[in-house]
GROMACS .gro file of C-alpha atoms in nm:
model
  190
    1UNK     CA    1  13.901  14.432  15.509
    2UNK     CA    2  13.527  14.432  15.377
    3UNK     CA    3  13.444  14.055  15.510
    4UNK     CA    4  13.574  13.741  15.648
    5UNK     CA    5  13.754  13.650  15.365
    6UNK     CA    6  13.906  13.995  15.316
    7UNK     CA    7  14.030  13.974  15.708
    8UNK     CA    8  14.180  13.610  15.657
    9UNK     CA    9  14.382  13.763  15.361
   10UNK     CA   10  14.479  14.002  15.539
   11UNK     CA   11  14.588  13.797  15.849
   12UNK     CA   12  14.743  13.493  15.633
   13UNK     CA   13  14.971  13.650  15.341
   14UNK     CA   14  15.012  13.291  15.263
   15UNK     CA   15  14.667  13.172  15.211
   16UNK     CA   16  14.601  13.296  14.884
   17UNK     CA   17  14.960  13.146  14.779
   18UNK     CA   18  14.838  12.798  14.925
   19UNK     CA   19  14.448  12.827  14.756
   20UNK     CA   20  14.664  12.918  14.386
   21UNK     CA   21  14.922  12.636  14.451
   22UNK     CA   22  15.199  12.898  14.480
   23UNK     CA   23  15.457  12.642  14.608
   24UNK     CA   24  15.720  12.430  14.497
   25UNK     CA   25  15.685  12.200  14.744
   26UNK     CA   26  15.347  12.067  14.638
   27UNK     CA   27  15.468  11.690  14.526
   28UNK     CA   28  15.138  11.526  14.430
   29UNK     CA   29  15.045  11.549  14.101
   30UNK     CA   30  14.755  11.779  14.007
   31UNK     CA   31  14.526  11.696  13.680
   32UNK     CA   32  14.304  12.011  13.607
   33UNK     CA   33  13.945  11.926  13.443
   34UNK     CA   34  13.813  12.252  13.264
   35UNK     CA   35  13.451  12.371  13.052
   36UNK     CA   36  13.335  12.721  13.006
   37UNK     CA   37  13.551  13.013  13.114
   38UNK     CA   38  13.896  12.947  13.242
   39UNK     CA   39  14.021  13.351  13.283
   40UNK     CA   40  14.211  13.533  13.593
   41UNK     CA   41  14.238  13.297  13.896
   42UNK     CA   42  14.051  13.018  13.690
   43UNK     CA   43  14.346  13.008  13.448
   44UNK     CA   44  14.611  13.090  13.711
   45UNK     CA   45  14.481  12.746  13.890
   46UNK     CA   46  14.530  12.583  13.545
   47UNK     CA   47  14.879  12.717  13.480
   48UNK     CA   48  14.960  12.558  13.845
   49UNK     CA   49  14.865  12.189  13.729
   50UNK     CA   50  15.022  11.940  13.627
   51UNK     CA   51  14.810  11.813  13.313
   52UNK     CA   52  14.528  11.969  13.201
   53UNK     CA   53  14.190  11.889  13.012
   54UNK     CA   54  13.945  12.193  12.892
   55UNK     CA   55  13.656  12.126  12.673
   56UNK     CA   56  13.647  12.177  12.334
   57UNK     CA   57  13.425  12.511  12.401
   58UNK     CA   58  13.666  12.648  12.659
   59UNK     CA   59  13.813  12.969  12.626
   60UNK     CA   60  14.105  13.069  12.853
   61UNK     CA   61  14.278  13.367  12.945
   62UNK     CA   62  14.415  13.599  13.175
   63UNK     CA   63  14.215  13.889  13.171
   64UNK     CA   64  14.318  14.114  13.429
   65UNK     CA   65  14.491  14.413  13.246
   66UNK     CA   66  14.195  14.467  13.076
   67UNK     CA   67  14.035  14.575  13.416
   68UNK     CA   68  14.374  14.775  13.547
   69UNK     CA   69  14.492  14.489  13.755
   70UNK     CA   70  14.790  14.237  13.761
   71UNK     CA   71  14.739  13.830  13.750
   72UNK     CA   72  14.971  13.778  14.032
   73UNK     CA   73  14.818  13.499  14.156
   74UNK     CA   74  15.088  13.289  14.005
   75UNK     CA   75  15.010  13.383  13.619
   76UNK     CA   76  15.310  13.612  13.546
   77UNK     CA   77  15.563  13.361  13.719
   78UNK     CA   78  15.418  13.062  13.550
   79UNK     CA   79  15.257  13.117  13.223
   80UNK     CA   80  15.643  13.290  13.041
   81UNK     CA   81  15.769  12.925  13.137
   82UNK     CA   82  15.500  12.719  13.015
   83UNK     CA   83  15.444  12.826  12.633
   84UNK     CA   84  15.684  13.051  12.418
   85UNK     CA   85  15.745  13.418  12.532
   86UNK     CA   86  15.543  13.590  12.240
   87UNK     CA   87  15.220  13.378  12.297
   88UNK     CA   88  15.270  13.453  12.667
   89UNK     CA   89  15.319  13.789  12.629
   90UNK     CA   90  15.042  13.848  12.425
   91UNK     CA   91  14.784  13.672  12.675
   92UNK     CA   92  14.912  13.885  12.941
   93UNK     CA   93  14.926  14.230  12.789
   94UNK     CA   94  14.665  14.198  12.549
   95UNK     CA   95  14.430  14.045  12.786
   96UNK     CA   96  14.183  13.868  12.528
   97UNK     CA   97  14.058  13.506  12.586
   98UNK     CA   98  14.206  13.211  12.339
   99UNK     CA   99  13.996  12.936  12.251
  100UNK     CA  100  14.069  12.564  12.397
  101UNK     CA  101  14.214  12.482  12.064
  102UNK     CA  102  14.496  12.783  12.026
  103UNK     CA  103  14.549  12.627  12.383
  104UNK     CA  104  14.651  12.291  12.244
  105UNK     CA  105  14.785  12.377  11.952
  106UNK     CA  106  15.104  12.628  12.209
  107UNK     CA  107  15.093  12.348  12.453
  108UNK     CA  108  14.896  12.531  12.746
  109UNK     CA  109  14.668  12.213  12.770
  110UNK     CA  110  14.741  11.813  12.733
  111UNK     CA  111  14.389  11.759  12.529
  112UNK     CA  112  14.125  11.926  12.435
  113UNK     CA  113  13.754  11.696  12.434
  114UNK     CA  114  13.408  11.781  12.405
  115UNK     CA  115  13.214  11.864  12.762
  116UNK     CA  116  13.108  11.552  12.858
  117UNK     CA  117  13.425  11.372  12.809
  118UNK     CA  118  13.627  11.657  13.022
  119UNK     CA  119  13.630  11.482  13.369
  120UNK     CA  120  13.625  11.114  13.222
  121UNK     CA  121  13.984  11.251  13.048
  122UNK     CA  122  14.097  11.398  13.363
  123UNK     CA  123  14.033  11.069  13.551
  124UNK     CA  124  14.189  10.881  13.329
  125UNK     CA  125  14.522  11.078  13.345
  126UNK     CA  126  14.459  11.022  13.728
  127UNK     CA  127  14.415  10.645  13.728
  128UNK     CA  128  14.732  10.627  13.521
  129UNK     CA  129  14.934  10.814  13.726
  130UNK     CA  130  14.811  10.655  14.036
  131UNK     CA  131  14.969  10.348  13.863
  132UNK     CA  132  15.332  10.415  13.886
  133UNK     CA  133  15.573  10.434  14.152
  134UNK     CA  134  15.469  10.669  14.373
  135UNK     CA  135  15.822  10.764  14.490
  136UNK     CA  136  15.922  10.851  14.155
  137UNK     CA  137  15.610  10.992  14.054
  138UNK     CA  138  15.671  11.224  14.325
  139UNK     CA  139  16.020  11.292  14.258
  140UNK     CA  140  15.987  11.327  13.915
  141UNK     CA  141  15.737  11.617  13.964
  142UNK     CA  142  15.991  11.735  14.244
  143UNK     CA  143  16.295  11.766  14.048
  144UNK     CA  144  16.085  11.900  13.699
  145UNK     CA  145  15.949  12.200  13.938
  146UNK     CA  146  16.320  12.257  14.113
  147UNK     CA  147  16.515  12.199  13.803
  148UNK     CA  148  16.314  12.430  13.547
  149UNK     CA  149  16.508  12.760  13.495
  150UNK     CA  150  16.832  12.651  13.637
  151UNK     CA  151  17.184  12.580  13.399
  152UNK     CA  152  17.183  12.240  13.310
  153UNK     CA  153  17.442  12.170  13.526
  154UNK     CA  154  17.235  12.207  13.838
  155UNK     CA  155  16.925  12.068  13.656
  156UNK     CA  156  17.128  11.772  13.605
  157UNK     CA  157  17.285  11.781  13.976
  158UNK     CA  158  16.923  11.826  14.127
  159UNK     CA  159  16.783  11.515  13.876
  160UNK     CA  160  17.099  11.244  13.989
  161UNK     CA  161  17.001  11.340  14.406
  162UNK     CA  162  16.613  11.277  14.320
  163UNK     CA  163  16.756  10.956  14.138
  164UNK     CA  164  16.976  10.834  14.422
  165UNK     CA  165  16.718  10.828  14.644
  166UNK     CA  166  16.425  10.667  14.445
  167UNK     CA  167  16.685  10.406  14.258
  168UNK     CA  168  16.792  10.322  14.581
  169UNK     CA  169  16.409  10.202  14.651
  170UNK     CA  170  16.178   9.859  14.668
  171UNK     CA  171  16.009  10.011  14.407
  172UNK     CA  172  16.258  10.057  14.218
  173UNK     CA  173  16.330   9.703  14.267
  174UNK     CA  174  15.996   9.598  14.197
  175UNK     CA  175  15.922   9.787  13.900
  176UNK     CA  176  16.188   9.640  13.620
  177UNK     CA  177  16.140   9.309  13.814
  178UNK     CA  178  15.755   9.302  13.760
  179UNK     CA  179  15.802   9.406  13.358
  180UNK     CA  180  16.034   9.125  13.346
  181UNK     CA  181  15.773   8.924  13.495
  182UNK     CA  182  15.521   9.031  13.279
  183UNK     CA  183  15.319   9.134  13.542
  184UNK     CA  184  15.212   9.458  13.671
  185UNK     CA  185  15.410   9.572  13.961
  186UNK     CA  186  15.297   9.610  14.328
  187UNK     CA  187  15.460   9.959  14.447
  188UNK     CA  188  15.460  10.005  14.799
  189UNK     CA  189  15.594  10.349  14.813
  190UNK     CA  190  15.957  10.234  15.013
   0.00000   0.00000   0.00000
């Protein structure tokens, strides 16, 4: 270890897994708000959220081969999953930034805005989401993370558990009640 940082790396194997997001056990949400450079860890961060919003200027990548080295900080595991295998392939071995829009157009990013309107965008997917049920917004990221890879039969097993739960819930309840209602519901998270 050169420094601190180096030592607490050393010492905690899991940190760097934590500071990437390299768990599936992470249940809230996470909107990513992007402008300049997303490359290497700055793209791996992206590839762990949930939505995503770069600026129109953006250019992301993951760079690493280029310089001998492997994005392992959750870009190989992630990125093969996320768009189709050739464009994945190609940002990996090739190692060259793509611009924000080739990043829309595979469906790497949700939307694609000019600078200023970056974070506004990302709040705004925020404020939605903060909106719903918050037990099935949870479980919905839950069984999407647990589920993806896996024969549809235990896709589909893993979806009815996360719906006998949350179905089961005031919320649940509440929800179809309040668009009966014509009102907007009041989720208490039980």
């Amino acid at each position: 270890p050169e420094d601190d940082w180096d030592e607490r790396l050393r010492t905690d194997p899991g940190l760097l897994d934590r500071a990437l997001l390299r768990t599936t056990s992470f249940p809230v949400p996470v909107v990513a708000a992007a402008r300049g450079y997303a490359v290497a860890g700055g793209m791996e961060l992206l590839l762990a959220s949930d939505l995503r919003v770069v600026a129109d200027d953006s250019q992301l990548g993951l760079t690493e081969v280029s310089r001998g080295i492997l994005p392992a900080g959750g870009g190989l595991s992630r990125l093969g999953r996320q768009v189709p295998w050739a464009r994945a392939a190609e940002i990996v071995l090739v190692g060259d930034r793509i611009p924000a829009s080739e990043a829309l157009a595979i469906g790497l990013v949700n939307r694609v805005v000019p600078s200023a309107e970056v974070l506004p965008t990302a709040e705004a997917f925020a404020r939605r989401m903060a909106e719903n049920g918050p037990l099935a917004l949870r479980a919905a990221k839950e069984v999407m993370v647990t589920s993806n890879g896996r024969p549809l039969d235990e896709a589909f097993a893993i979806e009815s558990r996360a719906a006998g739960v949350v179905m089961r819930s005031d919320d649940a309840r509440e929800g179809p009640l309040a668009f009966m209602e014509k009102r907007k519901p009041t989720f208490t998270g039980r």
